[in-house]
PDB file of C-alpha atoms in Angstrom:
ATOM      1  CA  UNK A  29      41.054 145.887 146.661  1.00 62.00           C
ATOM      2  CA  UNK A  30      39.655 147.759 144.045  1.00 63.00           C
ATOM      3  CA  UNK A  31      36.465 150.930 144.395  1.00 70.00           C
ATOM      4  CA  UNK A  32      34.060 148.707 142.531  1.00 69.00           C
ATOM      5  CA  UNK A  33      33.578 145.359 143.099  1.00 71.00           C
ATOM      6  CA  UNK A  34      32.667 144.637 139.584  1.00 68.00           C
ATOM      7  CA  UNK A  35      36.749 145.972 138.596  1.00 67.00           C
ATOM      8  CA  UNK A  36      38.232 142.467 141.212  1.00 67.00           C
ATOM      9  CA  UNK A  37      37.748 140.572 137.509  1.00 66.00           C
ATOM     10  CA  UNK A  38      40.060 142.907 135.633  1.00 67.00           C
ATOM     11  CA  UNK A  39      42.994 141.388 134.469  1.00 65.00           C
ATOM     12  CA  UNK A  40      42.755 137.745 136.121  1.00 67.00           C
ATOM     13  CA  UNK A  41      44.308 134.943 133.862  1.00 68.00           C
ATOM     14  CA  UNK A  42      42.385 132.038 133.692  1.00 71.00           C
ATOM     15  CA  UNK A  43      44.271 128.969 132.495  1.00 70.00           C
ATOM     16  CA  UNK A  44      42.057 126.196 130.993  1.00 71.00           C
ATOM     17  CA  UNK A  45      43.917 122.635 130.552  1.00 67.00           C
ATOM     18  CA  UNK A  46      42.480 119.607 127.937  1.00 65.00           C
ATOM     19  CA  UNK A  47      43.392 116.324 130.698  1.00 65.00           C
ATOM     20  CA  UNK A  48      41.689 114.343 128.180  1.00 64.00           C
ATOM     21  CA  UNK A  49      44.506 111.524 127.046  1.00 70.00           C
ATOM     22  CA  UNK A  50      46.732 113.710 128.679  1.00 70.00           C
ATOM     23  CA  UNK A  51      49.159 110.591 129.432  1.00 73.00           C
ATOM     24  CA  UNK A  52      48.868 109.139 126.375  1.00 77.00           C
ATOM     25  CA  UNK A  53      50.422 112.140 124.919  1.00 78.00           C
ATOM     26  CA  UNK A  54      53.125 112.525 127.252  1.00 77.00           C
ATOM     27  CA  UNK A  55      54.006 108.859 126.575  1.00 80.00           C
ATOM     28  CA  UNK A  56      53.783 109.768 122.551  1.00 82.00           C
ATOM     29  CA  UNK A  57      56.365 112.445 123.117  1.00 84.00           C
ATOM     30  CA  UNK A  58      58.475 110.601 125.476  1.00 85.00           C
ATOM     31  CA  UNK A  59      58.854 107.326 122.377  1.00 87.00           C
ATOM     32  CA  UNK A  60      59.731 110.388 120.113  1.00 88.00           C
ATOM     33  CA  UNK A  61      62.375 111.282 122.268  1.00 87.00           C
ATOM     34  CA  UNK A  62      63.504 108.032 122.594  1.00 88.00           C
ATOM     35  CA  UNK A  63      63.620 106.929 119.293  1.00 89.00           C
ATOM     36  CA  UNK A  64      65.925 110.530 118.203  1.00 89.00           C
ATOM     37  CA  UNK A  65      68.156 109.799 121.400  1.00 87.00           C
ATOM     38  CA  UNK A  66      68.710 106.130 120.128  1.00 89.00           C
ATOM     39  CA  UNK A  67      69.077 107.066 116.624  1.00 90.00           C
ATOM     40  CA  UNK A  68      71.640 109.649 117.536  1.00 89.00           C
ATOM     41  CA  UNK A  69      73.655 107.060 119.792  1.00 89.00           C
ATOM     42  CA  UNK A  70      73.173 104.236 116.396  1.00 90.00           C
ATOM     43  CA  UNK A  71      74.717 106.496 114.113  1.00 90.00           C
ATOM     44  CA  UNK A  72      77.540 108.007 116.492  1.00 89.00           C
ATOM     45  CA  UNK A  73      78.318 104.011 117.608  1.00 89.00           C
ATOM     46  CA  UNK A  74      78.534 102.941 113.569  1.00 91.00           C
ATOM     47  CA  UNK A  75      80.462 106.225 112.699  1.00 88.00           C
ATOM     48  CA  UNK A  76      83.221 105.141 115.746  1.00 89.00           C
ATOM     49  CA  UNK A  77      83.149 101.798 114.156  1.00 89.00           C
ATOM     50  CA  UNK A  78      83.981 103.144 110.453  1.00 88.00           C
ATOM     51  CA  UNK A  79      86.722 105.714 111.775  1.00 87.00           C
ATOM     52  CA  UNK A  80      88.192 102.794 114.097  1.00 86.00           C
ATOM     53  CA  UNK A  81      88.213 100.268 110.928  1.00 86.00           C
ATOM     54  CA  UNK A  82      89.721 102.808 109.070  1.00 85.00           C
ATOM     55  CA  UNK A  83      92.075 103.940 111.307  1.00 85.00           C
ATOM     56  CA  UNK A  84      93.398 100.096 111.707  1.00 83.00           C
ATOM     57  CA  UNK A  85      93.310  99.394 108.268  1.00 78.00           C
ATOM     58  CA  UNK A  86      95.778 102.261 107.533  1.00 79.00           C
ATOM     59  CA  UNK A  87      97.641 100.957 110.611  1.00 77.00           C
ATOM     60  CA  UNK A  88      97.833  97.501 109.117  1.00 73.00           C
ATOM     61  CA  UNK A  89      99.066  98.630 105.478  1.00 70.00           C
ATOM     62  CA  UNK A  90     101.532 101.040 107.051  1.00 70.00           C
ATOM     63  CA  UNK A  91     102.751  98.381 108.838  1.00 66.00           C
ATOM     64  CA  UNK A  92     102.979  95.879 106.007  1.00 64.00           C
ATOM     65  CA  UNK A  93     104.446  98.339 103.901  1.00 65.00           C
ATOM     66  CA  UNK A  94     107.444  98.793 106.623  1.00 64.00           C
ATOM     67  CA  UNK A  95     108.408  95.505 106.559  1.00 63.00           C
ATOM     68  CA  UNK A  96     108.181  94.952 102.871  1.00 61.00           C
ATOM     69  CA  UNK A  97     110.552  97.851 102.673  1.00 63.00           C
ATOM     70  CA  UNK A  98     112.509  96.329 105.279  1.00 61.00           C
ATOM     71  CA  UNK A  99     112.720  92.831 103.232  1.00 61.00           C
ATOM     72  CA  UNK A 100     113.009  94.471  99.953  1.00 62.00           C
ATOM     73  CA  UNK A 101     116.013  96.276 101.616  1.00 63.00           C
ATOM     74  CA  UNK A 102     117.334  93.040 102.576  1.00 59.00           C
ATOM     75  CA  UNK A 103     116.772  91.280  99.552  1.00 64.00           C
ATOM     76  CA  UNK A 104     118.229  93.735  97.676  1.00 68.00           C
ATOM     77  CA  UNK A 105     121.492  94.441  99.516  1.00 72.00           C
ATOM     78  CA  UNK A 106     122.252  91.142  99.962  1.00 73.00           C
ATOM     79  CA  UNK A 107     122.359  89.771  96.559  1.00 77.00           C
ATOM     80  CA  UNK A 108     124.372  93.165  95.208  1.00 81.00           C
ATOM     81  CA  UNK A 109     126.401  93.031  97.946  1.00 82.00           C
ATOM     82  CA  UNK A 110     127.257  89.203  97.081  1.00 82.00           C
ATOM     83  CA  UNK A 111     127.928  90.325  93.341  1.00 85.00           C
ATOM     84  CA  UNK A 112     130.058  92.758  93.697  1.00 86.00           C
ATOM     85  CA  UNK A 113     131.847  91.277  95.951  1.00 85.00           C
ATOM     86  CA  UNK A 114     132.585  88.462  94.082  1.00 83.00           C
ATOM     87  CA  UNK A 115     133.015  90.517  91.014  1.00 87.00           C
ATOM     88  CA  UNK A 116     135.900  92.664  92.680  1.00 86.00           C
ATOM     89  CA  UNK A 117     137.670  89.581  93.441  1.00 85.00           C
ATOM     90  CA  UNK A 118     137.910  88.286  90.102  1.00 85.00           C
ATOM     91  CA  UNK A 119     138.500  91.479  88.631  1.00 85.00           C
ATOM     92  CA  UNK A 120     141.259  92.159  91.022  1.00 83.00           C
ATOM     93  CA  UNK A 121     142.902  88.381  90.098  1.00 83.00           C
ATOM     94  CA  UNK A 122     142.020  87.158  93.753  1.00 82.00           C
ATOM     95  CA  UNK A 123     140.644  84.153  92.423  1.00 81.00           C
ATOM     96  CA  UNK A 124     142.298  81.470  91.221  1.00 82.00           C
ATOM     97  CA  UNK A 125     141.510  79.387  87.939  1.00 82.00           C
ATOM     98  CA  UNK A 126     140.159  76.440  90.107  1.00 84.00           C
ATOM     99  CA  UNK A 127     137.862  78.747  91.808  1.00 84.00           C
ATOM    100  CA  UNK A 128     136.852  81.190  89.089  1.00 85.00           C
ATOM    101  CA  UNK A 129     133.275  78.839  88.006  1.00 85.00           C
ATOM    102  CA  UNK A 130     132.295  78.542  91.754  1.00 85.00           C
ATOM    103  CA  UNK A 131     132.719  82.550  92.122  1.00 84.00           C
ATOM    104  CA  UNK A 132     130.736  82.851  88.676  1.00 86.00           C
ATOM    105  CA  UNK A 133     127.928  80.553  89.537  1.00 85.00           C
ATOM    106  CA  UNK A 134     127.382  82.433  92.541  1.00 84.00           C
ATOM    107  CA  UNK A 135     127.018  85.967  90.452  1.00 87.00           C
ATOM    108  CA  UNK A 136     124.614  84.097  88.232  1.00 85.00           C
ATOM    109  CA  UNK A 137     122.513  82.350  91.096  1.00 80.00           C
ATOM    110  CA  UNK A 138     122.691  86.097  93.064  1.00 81.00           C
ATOM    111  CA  UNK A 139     121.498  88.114  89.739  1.00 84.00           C
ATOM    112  CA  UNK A 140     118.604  85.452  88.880  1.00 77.00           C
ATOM    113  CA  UNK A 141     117.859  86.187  92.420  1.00 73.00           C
ATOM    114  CA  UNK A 142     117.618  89.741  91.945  1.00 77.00           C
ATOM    115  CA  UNK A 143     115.686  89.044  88.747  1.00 75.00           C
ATOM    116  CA  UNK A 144     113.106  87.045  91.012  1.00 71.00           C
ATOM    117  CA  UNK A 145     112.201  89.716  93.096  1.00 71.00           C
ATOM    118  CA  UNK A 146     111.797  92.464  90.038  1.00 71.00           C
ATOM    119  CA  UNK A 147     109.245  89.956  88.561  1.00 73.00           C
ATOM    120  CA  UNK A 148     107.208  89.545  91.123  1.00 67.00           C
ATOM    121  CA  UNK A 149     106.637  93.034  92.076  1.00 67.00           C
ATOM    122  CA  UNK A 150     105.832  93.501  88.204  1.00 66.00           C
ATOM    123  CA  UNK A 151     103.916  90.509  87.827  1.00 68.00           C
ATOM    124  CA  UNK A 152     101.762  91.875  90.778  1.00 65.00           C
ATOM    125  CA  UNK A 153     100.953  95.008  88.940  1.00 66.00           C
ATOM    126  CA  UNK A 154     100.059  93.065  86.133  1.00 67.00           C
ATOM    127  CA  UNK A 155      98.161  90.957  87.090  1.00 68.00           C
ATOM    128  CA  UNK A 156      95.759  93.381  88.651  1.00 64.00           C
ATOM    129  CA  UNK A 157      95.855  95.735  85.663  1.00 64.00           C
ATOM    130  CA  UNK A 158      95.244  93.163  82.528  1.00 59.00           C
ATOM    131  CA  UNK A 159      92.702  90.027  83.306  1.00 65.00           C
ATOM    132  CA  UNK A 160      93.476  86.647  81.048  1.00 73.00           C
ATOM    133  CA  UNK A 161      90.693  84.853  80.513  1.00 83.00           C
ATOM    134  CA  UNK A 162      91.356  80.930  81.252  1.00 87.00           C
ATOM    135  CA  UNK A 163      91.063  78.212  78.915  1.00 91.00           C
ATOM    136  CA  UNK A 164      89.833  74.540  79.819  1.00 93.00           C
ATOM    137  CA  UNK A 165      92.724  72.572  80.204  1.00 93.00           C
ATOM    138  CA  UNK A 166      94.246  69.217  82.036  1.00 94.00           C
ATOM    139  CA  UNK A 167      95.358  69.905  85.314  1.00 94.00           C
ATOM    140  CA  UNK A 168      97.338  67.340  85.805  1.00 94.00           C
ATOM    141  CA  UNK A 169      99.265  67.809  82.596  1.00 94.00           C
ATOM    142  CA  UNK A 170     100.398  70.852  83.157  1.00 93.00           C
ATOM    143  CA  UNK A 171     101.567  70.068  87.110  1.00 93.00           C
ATOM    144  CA  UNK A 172     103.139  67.314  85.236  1.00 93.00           C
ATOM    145  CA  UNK A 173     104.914  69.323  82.810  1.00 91.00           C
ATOM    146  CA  UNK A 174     106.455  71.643  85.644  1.00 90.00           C
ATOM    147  CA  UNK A 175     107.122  68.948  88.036  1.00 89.00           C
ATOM    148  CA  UNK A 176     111.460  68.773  86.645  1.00 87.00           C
ATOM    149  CA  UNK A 177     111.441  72.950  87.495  1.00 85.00           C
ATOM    150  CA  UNK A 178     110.074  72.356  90.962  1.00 87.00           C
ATOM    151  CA  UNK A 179     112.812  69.735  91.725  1.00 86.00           C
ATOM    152  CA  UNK A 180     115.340  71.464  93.953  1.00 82.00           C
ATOM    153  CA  UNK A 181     119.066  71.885  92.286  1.00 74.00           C
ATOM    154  CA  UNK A 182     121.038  68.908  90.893  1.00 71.00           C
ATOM    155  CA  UNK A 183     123.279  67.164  93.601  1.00 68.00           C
ATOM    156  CA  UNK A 184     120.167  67.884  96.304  1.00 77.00           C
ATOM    157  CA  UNK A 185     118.086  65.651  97.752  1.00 82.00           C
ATOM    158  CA  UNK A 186     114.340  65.332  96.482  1.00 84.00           C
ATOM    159  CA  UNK A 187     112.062  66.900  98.659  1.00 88.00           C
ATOM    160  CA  UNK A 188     108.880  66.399  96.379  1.00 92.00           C
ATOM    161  CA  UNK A 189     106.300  63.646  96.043  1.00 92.00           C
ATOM    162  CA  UNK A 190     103.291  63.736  93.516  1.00 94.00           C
ATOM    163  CA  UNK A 191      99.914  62.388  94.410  1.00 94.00           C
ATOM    164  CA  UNK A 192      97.798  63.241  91.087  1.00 94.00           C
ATOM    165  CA  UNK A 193      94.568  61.455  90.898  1.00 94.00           C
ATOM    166  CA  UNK A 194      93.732  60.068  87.512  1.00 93.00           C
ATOM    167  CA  UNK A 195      90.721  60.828  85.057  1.00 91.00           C
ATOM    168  CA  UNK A 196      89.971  64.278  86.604  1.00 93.00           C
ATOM    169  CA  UNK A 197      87.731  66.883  84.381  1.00 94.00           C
ATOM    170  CA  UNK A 198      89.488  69.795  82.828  1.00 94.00           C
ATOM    171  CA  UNK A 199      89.129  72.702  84.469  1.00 95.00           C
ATOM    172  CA  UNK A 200      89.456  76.760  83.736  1.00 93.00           C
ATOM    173  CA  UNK A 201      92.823  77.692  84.183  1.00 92.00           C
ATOM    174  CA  UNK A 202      96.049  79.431  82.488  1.00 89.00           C
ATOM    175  CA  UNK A 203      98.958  77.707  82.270  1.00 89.00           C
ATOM    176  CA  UNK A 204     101.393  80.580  83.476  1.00 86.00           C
ATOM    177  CA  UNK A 205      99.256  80.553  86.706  1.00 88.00           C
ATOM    178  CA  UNK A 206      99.059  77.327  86.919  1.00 91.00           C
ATOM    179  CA  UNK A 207     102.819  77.507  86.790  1.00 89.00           C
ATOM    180  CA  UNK A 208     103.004  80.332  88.903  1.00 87.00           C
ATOM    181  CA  UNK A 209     101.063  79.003  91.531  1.00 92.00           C
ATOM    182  CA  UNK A 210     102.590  75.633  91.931  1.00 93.00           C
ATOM    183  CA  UNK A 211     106.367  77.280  92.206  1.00 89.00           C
ATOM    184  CA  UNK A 212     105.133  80.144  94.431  1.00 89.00           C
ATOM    185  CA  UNK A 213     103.454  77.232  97.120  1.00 93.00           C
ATOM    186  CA  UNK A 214     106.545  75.250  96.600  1.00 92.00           C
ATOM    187  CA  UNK A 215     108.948  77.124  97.494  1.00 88.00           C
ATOM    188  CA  UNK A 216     107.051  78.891 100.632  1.00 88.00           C
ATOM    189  CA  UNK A 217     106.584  75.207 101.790  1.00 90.00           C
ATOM    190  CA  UNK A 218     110.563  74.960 101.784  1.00 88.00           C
ATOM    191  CA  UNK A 219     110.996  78.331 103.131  1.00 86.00           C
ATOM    192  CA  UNK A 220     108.819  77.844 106.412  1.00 85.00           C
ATOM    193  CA  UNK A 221     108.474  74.280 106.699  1.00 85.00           C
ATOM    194  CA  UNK A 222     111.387  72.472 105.140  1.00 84.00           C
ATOM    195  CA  UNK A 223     110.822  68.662 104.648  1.00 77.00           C
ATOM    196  CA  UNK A 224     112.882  66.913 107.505  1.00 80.00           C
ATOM    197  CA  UNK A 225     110.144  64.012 108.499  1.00 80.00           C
ATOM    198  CA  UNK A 226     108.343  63.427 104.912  1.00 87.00           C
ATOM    199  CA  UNK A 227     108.552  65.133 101.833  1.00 91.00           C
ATOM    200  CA  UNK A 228     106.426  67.901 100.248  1.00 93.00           C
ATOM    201  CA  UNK A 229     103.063  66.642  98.919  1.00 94.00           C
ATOM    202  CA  UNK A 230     102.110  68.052  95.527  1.00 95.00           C
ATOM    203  CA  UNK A 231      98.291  66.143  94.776  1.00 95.00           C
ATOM    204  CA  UNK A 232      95.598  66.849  93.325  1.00 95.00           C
ATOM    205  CA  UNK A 233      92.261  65.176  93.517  1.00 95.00           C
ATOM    206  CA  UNK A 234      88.037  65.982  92.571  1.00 95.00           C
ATOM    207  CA  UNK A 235      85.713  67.099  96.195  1.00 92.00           C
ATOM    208  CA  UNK A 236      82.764  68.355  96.532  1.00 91.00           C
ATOM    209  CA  UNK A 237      82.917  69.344  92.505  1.00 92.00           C
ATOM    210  CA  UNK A 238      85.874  71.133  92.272  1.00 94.00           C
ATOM    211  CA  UNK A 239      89.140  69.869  91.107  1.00 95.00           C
ATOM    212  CA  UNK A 240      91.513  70.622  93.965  1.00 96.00           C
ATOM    213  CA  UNK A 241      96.061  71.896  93.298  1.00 96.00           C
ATOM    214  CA  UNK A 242      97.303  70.697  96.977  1.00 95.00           C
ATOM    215  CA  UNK A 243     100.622  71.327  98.468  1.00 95.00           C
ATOM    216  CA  UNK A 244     100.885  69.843 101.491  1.00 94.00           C
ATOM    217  CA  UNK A 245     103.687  70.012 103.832  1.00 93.00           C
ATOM    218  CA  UNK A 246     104.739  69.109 107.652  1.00 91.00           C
ATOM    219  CA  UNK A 247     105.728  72.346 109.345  1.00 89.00           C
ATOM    220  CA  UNK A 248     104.149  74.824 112.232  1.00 88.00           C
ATOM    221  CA  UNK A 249     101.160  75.516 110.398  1.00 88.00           C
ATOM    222  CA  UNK A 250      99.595  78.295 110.413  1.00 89.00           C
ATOM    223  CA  UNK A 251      97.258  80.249 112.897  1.00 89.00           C
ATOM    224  CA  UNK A 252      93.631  80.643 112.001  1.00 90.00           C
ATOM    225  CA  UNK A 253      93.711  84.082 112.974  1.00 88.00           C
ATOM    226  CA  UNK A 254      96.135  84.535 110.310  1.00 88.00           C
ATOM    227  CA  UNK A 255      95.056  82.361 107.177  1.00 89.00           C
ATOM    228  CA  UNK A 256      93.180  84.804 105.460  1.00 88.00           C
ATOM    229  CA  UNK A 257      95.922  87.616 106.062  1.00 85.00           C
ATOM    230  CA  UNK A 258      98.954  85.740 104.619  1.00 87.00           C
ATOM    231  CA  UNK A 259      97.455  86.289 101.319  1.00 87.00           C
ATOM    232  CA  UNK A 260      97.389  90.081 101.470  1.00 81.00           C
ATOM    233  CA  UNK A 261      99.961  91.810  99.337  1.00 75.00           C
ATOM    234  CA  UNK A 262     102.801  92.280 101.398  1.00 71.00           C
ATOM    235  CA  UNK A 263     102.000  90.964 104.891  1.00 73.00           C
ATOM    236  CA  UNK A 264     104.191  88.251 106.640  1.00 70.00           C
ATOM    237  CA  UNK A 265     104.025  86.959 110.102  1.00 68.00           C
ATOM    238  CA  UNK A 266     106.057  88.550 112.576  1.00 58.00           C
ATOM    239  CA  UNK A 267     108.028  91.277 112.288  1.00 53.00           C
ATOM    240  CA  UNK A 268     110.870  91.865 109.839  1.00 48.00           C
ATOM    241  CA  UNK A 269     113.419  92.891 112.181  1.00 46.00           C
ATOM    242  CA  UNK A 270     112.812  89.259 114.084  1.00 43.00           C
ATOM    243  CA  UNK A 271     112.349  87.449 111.087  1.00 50.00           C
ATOM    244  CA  UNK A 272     114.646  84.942 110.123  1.00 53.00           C
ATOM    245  CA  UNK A 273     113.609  83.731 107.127  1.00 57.00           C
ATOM    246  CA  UNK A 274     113.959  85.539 103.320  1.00 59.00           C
ATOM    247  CA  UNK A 275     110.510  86.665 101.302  1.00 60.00           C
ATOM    248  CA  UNK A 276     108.583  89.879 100.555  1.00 63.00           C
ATOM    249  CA  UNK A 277     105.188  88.977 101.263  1.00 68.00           C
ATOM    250  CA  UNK A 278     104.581  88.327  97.562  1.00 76.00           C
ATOM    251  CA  UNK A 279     104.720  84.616  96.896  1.00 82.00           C
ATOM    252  CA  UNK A 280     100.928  84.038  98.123  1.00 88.00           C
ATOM    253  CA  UNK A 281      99.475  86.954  96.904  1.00 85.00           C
ATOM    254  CA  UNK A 282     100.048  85.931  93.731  1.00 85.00           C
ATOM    255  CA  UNK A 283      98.836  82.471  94.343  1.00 89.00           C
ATOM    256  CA  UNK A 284      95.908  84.231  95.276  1.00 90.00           C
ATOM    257  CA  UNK A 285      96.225  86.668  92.354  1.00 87.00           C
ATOM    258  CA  UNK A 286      96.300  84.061  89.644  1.00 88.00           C
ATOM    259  CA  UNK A 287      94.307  81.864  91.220  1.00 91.00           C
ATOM    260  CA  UNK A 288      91.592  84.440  90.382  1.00 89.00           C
ATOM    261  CA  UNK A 289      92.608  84.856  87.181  1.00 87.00           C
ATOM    262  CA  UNK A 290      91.056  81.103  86.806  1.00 88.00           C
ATOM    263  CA  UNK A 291      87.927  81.952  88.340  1.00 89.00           C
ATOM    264  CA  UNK A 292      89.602  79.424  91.121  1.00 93.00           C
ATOM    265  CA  UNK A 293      89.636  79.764  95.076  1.00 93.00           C
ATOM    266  CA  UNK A 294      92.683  79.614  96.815  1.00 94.00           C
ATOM    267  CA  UNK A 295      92.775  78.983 101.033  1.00 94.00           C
ATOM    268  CA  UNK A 296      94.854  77.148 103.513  1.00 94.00           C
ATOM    269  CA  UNK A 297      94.072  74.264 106.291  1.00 93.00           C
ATOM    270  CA  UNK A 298      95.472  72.331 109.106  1.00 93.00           C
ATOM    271  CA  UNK A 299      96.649  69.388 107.837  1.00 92.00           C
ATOM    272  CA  UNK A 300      95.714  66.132 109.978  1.00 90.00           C
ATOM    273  CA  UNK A 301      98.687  65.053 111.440  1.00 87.00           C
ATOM    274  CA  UNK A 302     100.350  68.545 111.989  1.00 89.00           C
ATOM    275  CA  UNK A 303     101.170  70.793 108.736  1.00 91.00           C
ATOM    276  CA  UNK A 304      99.311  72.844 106.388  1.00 93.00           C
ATOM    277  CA  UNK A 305      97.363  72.264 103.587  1.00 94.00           C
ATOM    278  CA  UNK A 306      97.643  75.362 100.575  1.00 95.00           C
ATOM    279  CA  UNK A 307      94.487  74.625  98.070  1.00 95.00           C
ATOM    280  CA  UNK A 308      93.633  76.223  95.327  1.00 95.00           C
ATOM    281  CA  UNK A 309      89.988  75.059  94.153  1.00 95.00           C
ATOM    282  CA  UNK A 310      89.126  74.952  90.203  1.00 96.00           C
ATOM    283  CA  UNK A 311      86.202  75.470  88.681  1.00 94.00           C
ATOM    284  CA  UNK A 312      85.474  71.966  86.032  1.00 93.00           C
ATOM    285  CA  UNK A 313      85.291  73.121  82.589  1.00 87.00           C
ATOM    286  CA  UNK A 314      82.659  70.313  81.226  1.00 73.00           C
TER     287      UNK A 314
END
């Protein structure tokens, strides 16, 4: 109540609202909103993504780096062990003169053993550090010219046939990978899959315009989850302290390794009929 009527006015507030598209602004806002929200969710969802790839990545090389200690350990202390052993006994006159070539063959076939593993974790460095440029060259020829050094030991059985298909292109390639390659697929094929039914197919042959290095052989095989893998530096399936069998993880990572060196491809199938299939693809040079 105020003395004057005129004073009731004095200090009313009057609030004066535009309705006009009222909705259609609230709407506007609310997309806006919307849109920030999901952007914020997008980029926390890829940045848990990165962080969990990159967490299992590390896992994974920590864990291939364990067991190539663990079988570089093994291959190491096995071969000394063998040599010194051996060595003590013929220093020490254990040994008779009947004996005495048996006991040095075995320091000799131990030490090239030793000199086997050295290489390969040099030629690995190597290879990634200095790039030779490939030359076009017969395939055949030079799988040919290493086929008496893939032959196992004199006084074994053969476990090698060649399939070479004739009048094939040259291609780009290097003979030491080449080499490399063929001895490195050979002897995983008689590490993991030894031939007992048929022996080890070494072929090669021209599809889909590449000139194809095969080694074929009758084992497990190996899981598809897993063919890409077994030609990272280091890895092996399984575990090390399960594992049976002798290797560093190595022997296809340089397949892989020099097969880029020729500009070629290098993978692994089923075979039909049970088996794998180790291909490395080459580039034709005409």
């Amino acid at each position: 109540d105020t003395y004057y009527p005129e004073d009731a006015n004095y200090g009313r507030l009057e609030i004066v609202i535009d309705d006009e598209r009222f909705e259609e602004r609230v709407a506007r806002q609310s997309q806006r909103f919307l849109a920030t929200g999901g952007m914020l969710l997008l980029t926390l969802g890829i940045g848990m993504t990165l962080l969990y790839r990159s967490v299992r990545r590390e896992l994974d090389q920590a864990h291939r780096m364990q067991n190539f200690v663990a079988a570089v350990t093994h291959e190491l202390r096995t071969p000394i062990s063998t040599i010194r052993l051996h060595a003590e006994m013929l220093q020490d006159g254990w040994v008779d003169a009947q004996k005495q070539p048996e006991y040095y063959g075995r320091i000799v076939r131990e030490t090239q053993r030793l000199g086997t593993l050295v290489e390969r974790v040099l030629e690995k460095s190597r290879l990634k550090e200095n790039v030779t440029r490939p030359e076009a060259g017969e395939l055949n020829e030079l799988v040919l010219a290493q086929k008496d050094d893939l032959e196992p030991p004199e006084g074994e059985r053969s476990d090698l046939a060649f399939q070479l298909e004739p009048k094939l292109p040259k291609v780009w390639l290097t003979a030491e990978g080449v080499g490399m390659i063929l001895s490195n697929l050979v002897e995983n094929a008689r590490k993991y899959a030894p031939a007992k039914t048929e022996p080890i197919l070494v072929r090669t042959r021209w599809s889909n315009g590449r000139v194809l290095l095969e080694v074929c052989d009758r084992g497990p095989g190996v899981p598809p989850s897993e063919r890409e893998k077994i030609f990272e530096a280091f890895y092996r399936i399984g575990s090390e302290q399960t594992r049976t069998t002798t290797g560093t993880g190595l022997g296809l990572h340089l397949v892989r390794l020099h097969a880029e060196t020729c500009g070629a491809q290098s993978s692994v199938e089923e075979r039909e009929g049970g088996g794998s299939v180790f291909r490395v693809a080459f580039r034709p040079a005409d």
